[in-house]
mmCIF file of C-alpha atoms in Angstrom:
data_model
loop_
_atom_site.group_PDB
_atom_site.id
_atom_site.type_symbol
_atom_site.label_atom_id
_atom_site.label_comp_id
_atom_site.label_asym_id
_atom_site.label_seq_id
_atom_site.Cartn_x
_atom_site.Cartn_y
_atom_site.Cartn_z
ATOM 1 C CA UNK A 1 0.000 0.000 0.000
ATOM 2 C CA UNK A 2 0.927 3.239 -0.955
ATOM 3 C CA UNK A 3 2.645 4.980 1.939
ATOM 4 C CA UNK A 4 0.962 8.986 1.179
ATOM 5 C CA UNK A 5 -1.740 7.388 0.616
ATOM 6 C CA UNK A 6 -2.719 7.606 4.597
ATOM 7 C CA UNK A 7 -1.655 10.935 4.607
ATOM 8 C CA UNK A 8 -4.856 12.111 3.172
ATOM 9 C CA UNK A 9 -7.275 9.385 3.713
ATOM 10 C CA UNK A 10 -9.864 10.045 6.366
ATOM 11 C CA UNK A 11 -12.739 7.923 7.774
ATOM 12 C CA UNK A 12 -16.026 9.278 5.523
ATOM 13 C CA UNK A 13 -18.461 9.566 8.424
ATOM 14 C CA UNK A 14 -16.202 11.556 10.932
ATOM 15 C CA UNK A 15 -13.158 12.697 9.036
ATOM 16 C CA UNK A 16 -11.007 10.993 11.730
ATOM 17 C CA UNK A 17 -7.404 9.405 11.007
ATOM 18 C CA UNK A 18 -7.502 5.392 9.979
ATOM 19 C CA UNK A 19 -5.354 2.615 11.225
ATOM 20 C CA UNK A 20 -3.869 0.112 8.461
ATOM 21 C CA UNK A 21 -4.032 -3.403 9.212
ATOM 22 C CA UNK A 22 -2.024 -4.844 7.045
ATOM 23 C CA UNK A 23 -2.617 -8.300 7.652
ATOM 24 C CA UNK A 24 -6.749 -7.996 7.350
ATOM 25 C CA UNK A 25 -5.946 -5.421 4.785
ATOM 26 C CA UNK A 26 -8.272 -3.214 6.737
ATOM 27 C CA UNK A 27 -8.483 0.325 7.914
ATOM 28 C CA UNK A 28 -9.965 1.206 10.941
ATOM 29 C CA UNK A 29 -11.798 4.134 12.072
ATOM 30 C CA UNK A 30 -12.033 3.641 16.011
ATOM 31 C CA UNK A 31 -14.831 6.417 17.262
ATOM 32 C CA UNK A 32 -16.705 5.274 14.588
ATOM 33 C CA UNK A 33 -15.819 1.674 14.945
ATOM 34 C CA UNK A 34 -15.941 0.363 11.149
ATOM 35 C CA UNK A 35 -12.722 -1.374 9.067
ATOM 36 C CA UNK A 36 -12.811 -0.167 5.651
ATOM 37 C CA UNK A 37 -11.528 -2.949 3.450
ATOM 38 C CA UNK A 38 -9.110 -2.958 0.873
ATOM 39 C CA UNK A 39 -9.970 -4.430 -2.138
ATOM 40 C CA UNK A 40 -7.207 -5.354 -5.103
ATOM 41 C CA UNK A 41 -5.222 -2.495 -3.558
ATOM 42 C CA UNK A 42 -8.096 -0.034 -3.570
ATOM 43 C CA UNK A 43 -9.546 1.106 -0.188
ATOM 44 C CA UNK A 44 -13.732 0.689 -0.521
ATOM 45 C CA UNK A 45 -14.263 3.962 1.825
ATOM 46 C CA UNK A 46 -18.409 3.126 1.805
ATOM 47 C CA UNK A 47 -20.051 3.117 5.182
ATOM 48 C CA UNK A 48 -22.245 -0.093 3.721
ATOM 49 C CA UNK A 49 -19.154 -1.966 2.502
ATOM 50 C CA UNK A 50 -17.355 -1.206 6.103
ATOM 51 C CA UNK A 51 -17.239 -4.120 8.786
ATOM 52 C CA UNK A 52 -18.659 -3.037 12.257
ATOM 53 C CA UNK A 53 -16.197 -4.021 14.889
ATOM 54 C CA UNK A 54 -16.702 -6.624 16.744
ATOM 55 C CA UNK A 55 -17.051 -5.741 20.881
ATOM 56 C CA UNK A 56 -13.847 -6.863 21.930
ATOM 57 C CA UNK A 57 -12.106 -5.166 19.127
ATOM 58 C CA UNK A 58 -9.790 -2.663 19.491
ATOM 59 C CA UNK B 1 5.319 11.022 -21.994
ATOM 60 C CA UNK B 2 3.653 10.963 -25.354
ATOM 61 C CA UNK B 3 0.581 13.218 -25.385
ATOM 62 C CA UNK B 4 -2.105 10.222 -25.666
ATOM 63 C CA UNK B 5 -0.041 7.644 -24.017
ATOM 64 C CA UNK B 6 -3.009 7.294 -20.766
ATOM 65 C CA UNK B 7 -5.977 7.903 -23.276
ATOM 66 C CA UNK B 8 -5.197 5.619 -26.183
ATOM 67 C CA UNK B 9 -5.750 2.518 -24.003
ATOM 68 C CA UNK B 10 -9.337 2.238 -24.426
ATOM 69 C CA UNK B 11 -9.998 2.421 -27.951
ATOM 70 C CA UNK B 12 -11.615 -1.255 -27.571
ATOM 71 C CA UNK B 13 -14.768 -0.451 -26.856
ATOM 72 C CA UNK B 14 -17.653 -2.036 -24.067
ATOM 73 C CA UNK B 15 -21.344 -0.871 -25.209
ATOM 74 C CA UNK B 16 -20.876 1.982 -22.995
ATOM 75 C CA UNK B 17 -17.513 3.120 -24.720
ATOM 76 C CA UNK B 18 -18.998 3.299 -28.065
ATOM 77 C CA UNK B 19 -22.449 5.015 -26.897
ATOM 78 C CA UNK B 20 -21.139 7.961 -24.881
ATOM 79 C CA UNK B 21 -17.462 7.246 -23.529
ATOM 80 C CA UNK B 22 -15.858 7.936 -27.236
ATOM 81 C CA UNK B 23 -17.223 11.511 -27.041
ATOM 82 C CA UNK B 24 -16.944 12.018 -23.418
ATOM 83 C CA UNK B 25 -13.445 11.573 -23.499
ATOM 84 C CA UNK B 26 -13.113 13.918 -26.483
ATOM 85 C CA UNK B 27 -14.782 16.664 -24.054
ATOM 86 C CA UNK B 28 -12.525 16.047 -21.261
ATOM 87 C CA UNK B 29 -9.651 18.235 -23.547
ATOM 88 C CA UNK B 30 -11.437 20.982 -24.145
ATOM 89 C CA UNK B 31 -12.547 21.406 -20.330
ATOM 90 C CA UNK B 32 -8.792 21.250 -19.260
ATOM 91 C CA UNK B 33 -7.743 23.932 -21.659
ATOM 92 C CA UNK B 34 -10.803 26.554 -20.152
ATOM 93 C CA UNK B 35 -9.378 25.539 -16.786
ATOM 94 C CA UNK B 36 -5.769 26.268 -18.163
ATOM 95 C CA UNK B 37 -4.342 24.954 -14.323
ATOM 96 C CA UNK B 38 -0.451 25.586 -13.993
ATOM 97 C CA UNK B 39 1.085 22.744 -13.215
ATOM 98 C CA UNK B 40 2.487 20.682 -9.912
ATOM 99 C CA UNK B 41 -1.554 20.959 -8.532
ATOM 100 C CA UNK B 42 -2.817 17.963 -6.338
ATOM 101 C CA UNK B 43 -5.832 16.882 -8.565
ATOM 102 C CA UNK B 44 -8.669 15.414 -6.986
ATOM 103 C CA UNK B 45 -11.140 13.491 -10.128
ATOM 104 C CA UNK B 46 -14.698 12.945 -7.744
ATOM 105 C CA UNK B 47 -16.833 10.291 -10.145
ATOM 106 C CA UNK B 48 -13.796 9.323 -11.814
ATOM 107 C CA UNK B 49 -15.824 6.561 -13.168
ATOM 108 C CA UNK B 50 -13.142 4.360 -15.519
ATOM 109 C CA UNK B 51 -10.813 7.461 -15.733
ATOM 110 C CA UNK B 52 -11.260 9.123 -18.830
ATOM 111 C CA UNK B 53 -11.029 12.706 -17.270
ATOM 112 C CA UNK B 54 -8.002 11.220 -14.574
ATOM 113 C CA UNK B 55 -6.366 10.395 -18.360
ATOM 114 C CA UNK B 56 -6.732 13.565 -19.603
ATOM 115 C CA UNK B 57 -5.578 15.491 -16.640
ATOM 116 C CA UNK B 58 -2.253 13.222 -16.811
ATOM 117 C CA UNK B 59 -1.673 13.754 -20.209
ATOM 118 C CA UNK B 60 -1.929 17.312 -19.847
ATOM 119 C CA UNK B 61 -2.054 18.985 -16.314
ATOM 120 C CA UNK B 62 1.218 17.495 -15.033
ATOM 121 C CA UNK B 63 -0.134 17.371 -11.651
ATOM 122 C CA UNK B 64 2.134 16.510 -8.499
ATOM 123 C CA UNK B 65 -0.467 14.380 -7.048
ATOM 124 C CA UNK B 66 -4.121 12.698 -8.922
ATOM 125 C CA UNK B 67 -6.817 11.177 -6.461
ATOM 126 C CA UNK B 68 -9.924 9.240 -8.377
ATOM 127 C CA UNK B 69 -12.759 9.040 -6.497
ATOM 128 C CA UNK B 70 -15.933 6.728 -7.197
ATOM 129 C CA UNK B 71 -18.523 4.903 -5.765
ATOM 130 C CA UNK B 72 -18.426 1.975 -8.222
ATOM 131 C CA UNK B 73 -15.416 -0.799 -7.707
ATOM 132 C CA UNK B 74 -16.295 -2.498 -11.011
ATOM 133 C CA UNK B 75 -15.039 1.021 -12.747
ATOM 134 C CA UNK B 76 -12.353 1.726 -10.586
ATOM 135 C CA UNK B 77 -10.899 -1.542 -11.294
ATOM 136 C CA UNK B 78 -10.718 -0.410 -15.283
ATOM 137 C CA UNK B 79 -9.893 2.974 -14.525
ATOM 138 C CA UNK B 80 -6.316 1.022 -12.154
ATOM 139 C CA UNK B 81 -5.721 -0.820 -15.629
ATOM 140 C CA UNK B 82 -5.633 2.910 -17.835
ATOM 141 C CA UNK B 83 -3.949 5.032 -15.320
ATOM 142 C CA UNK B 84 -1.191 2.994 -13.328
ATOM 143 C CA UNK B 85 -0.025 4.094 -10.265
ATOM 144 C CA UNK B 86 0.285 7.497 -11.319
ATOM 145 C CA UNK B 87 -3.524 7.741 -9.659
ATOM 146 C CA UNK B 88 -4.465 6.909 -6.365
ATOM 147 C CA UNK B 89 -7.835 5.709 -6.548
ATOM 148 C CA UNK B 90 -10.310 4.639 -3.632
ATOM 149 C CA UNK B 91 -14.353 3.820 -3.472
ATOM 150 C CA UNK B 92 -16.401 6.845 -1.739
ATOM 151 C CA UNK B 93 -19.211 8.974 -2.462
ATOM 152 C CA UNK B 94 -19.012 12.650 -3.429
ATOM 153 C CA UNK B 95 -21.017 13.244 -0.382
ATOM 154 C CA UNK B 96 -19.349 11.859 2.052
ATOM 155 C CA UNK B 97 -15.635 12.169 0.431
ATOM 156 C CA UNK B 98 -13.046 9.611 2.730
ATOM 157 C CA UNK B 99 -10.280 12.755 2.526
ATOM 158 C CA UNK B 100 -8.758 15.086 4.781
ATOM 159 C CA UNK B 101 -9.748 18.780 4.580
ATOM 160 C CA UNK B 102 -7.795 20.950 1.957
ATOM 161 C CA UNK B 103 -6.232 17.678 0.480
ATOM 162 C CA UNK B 104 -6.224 19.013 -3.216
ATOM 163 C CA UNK B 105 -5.921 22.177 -5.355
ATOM 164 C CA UNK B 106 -8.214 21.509 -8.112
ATOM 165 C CA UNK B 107 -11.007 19.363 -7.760
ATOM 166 C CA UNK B 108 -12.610 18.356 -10.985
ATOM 167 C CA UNK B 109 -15.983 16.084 -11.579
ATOM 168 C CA UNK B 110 -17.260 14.999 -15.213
ATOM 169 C CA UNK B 111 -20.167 14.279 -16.381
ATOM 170 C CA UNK B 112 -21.498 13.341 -12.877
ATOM 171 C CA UNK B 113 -22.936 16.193 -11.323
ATOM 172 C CA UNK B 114 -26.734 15.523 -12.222
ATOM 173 C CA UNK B 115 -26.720 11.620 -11.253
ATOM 174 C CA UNK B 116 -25.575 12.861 -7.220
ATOM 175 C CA UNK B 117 -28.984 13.396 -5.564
ATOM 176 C CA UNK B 118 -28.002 15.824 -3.336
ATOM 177 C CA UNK B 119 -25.396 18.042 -5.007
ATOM 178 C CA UNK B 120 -25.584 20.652 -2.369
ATOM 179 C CA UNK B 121 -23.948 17.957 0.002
ATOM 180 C CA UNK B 122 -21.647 17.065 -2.683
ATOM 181 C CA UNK B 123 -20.350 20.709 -3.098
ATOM 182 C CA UNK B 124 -20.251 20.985 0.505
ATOM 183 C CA UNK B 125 -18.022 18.335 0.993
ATOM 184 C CA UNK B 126 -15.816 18.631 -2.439
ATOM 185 C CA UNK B 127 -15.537 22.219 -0.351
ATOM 186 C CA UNK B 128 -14.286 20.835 2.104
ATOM 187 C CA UNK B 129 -11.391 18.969 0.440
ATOM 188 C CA UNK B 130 -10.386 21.640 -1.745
ATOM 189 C CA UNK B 131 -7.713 24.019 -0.335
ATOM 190 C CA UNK B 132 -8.440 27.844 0.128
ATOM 191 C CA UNK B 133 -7.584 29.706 -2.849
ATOM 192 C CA UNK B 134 -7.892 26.141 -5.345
ATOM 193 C CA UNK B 135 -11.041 25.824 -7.379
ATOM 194 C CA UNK B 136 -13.965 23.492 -8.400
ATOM 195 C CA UNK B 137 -14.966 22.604 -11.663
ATOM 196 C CA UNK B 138 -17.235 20.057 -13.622
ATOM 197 C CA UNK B 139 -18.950 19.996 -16.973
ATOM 198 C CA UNK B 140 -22.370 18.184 -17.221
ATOM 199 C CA UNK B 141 -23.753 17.403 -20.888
ATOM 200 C CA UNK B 142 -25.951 19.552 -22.436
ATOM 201 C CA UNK B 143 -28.984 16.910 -22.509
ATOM 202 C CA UNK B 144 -31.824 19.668 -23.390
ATOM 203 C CA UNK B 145 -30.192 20.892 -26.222
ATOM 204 C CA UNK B 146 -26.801 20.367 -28.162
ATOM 205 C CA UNK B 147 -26.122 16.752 -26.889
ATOM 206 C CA UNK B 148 -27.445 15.660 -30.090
ATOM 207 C CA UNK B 149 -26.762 12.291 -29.836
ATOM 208 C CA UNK B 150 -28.979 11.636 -27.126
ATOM 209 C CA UNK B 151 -31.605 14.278 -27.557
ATOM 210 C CA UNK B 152 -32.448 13.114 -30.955
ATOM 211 C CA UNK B 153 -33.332 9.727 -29.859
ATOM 212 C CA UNK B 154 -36.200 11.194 -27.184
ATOM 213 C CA UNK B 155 -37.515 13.323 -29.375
ATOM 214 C CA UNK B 156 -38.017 10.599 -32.297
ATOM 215 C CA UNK B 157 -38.987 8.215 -28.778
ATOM 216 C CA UNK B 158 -40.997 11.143 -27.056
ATOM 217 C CA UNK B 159 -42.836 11.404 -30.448
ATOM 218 C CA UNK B 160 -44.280 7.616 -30.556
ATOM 219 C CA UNK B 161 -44.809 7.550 -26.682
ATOM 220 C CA UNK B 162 -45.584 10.302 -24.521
ATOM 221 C CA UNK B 163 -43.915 8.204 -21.777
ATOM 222 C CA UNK B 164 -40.969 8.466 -23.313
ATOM 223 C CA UNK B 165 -40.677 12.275 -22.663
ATOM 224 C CA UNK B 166 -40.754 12.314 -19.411
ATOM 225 C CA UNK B 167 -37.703 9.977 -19.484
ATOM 226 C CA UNK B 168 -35.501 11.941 -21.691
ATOM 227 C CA UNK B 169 -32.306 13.449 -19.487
ATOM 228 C CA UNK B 170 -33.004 16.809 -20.537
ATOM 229 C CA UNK B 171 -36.390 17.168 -18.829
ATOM 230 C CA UNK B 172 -34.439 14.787 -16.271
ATOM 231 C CA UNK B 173 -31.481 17.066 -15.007
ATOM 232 C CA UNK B 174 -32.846 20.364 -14.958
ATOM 233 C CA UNK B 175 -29.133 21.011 -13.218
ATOM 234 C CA UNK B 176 -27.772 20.547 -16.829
ATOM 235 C CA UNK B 177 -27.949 24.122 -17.621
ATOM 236 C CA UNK B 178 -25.639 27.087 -17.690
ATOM 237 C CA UNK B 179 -27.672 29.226 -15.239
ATOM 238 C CA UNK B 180 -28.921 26.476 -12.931
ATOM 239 C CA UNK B 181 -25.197 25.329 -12.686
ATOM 240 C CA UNK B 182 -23.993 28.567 -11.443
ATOM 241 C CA UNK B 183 -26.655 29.017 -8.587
ATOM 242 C CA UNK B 184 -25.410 25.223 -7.388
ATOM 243 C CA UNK B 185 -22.207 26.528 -6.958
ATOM 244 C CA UNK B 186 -22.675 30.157 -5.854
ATOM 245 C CA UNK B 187 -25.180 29.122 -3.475
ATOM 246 C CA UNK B 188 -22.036 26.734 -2.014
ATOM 247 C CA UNK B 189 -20.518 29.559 -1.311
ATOM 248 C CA UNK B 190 -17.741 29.915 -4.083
ATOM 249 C CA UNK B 191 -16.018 32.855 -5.668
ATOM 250 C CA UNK B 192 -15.634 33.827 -9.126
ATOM 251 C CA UNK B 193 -18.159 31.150 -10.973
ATOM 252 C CA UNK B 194 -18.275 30.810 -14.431
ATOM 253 C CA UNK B 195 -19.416 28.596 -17.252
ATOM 254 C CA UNK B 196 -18.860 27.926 -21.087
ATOM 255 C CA UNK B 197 -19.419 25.460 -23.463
ATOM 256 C CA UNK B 198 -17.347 22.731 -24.407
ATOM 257 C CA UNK B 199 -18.613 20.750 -27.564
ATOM 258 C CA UNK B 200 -17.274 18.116 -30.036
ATOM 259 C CA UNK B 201 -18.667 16.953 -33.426
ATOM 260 C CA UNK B 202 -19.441 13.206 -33.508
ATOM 261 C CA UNK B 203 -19.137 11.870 -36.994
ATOM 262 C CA UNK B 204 -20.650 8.935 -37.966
ATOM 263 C CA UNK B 205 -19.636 7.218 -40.926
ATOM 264 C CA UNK B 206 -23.145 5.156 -41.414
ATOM 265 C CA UNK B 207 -26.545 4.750 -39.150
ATOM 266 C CA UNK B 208 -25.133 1.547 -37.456
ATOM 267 C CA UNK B 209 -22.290 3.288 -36.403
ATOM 268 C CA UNK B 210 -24.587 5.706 -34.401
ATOM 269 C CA UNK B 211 -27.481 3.119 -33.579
ATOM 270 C CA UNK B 212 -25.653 -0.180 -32.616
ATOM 271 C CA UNK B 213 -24.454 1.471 -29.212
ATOM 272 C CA UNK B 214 -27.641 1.953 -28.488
ATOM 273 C CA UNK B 215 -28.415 -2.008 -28.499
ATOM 274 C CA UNK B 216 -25.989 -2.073 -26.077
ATOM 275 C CA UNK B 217 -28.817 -0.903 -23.045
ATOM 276 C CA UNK B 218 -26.626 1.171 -20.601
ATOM 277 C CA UNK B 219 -27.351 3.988 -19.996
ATOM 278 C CA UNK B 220 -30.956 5.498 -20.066
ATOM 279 C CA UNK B 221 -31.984 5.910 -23.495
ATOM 280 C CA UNK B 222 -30.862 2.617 -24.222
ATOM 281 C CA UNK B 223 -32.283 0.873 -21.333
ATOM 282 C CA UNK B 224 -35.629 2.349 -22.455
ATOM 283 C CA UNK B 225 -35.212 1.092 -26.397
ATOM 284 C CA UNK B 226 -33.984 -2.556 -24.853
ATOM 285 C CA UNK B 227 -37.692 -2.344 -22.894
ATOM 286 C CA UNK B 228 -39.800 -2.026 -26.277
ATOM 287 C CA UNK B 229 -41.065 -4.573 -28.057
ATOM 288 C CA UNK B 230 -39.068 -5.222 -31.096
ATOM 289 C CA UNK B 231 -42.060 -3.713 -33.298
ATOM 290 C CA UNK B 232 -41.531 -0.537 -31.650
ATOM 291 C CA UNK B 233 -37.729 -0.453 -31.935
ATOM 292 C CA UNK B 234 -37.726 -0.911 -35.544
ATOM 293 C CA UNK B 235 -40.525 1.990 -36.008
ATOM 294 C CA UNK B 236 -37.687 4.098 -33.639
ATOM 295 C CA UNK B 237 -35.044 2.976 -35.640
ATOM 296 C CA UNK B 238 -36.715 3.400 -38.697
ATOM 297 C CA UNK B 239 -37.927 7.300 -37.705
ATOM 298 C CA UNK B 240 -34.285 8.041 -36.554
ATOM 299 C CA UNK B 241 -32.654 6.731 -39.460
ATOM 300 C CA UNK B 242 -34.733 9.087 -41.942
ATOM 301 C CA UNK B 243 -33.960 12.029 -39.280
ATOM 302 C CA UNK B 244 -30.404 11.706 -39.511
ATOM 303 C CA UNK B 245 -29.214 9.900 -42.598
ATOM 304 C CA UNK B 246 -31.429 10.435 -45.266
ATOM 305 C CA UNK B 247 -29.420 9.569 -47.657
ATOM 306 C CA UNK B 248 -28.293 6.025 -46.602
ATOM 307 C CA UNK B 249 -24.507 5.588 -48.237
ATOM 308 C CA UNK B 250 -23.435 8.759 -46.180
ATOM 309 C CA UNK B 251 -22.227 9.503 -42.999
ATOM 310 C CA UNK B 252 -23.419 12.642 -40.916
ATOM 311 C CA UNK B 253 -22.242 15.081 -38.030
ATOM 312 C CA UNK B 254 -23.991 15.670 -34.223
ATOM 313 C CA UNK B 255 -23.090 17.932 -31.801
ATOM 314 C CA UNK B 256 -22.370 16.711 -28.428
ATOM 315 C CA UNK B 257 -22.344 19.621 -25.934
ATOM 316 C CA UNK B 258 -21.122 19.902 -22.326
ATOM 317 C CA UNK B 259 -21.785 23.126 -19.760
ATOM 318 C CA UNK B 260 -18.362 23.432 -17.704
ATOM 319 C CA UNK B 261 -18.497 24.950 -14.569
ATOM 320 C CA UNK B 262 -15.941 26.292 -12.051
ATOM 321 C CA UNK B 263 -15.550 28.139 -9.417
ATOM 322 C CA UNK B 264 -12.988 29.461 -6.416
ATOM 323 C CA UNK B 265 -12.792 28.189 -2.569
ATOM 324 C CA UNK B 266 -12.273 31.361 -0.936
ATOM 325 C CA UNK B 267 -9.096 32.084 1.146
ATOM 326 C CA UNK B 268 -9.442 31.244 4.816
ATOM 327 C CA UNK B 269 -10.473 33.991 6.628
#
């Protein structure tokens, strides 16, 4: 992945910073508690394609 | 680079390609040179769809930076093939854009506008992205009018089924108009607005060049021909063909017209 890509990429709902998780290929918005996934190298930033996290998450 | 290097890649052609992307891609040039952007901008392409515009702006903008944005993975999947890693391109929606706030310098959007269904939200938040002092722009085609190559099929369809008319993209996108374009993004709060024309002529060498795209069924108009009986598409096909090419060995000319629009994000205050 595309190190500046993180730079600029935001979480869509609350415009709050992402974690990468490299091995889920994944990134994480916490507050709002979704993981984006990444898709052939192309992050699918769509609240309905998002995963809720599960409870004992972090 | 060579000047058509990005844009020459798709000239095999889906249905879609030969019924609007051939002559949306010729627009994209035109809109570029009324933007006449210096170069080393961060480029931000919302609707990028397969990246016909992202093309264009490579070719020609030499920008230091070129996001896609789209909500369709299918598309962005082509548009990854034409570009290369020269674009950095993620799924979102123009109203709720997944980037940071003054993340580009030129945010551009074609031939998407009317299809958002809240474009104030959508100029809100392309707002948003765009850095004080960089500008908006987008071009919409002129459906009511001088997109030829659409309008003349409602008004042949419109003419054999009242139902029709009410279907045609013209009536459709009342946003597809110079003055109605200019209120969207005034009332957005943006400086300087302005709009022109941008408009290619499509030559077609015969009828079937023109009609077989329309077989094809994406996109409105041909979704609604692929819904008639087959009766009814040969009376359209038969009332089009004597509209247009008269004289059957020949080819003939339409106009297909865009409205560009752009505006400035005012300096931070």
């Amino acid at each position: 992945m595309d190190p500046r890509l993180l730079e600029i990429l935001v979480c869509p709902l609350c415009k709050g910073p992402l974690d990468y998780r490299k091995e889920a290929q994944e990134l994480v918005c916490k507050p709002c508690r979704l993981a984006y996934p990444i898709r052939d190298g192309i992050p699918v930033m769509l609240e309905d394609d998002a995963r809720a996290l599960g409870a004992e998450e972090e | 680079m060579s000047a058509d290097a990005v844009s020459d890649t798709w000239e095999q052609g889906s249905p879609y390609e030969r019924y609007i992307g051939r002559w949306s891609r010729r627009i994209a040039p035109g809109f570029l040179a009324w933007l006449d952007a210096p170069a080393n901008l961060r480029w931000l392409d919302v609707g990028c769809g397969t990246g016909a515009l992202s093309a264009a702006i490579l070719d020609r903008c030499t920008p230091s930076g070129l996001m896609g944005v789209d909500p369709s993975e299918g598309f962005l999947g082509l548009a990854a093939q034409h570009l290369g890693p020269r674009a950095l391109l993620r799924t979102g929606s123009a109203t709720a854009l997944p980037l940071d706030d003054g993340s580009c310098d030129m945010l551009v959007s074609g031939l998407v506008l009317n299809f958002i269904p809240e474009v104030s939200a959508a100029l809100a938040e392309m707002k948003r992205v765009t850095a004080p002092g960089g500008a908006i722009a987008a071009y919409v085609w002129d459906y009511a009018d001088r997109m030829e190559i659409i309008k003349r099929f409602w008004d042949v369809a419109a003419a054999l089924d009242p139902e029709a008319a009410r279907l045609h993209e013209g009536v459709r996108f009342p946003l597809c108009q110079p003055d109605a374009l200019q209120a969207a993004f005034e009332a957005s709060g943006l400086d300087q607005v302005a709009t022109t024309p941008v408009e290619v002529t499509a030559k077609f060498p015969d009828f079937d060049d023109y009609w077989a795209p329309f077989l094809g069924g994406q996109g409105p108009a041909p979704a609604y021909l692929m819904s008639r009986s087959d009766e009814q598409r040969a009376e359209i096909k038969a009332r089009l063909a004597a509209a247009l090419a008269p004289d059957a060995g020949r080819g003939f000319s339409l106009a297909a017209r865009a409205w560009a629009v752009r505006g400035r994000v005012p300096d931070a205050t």
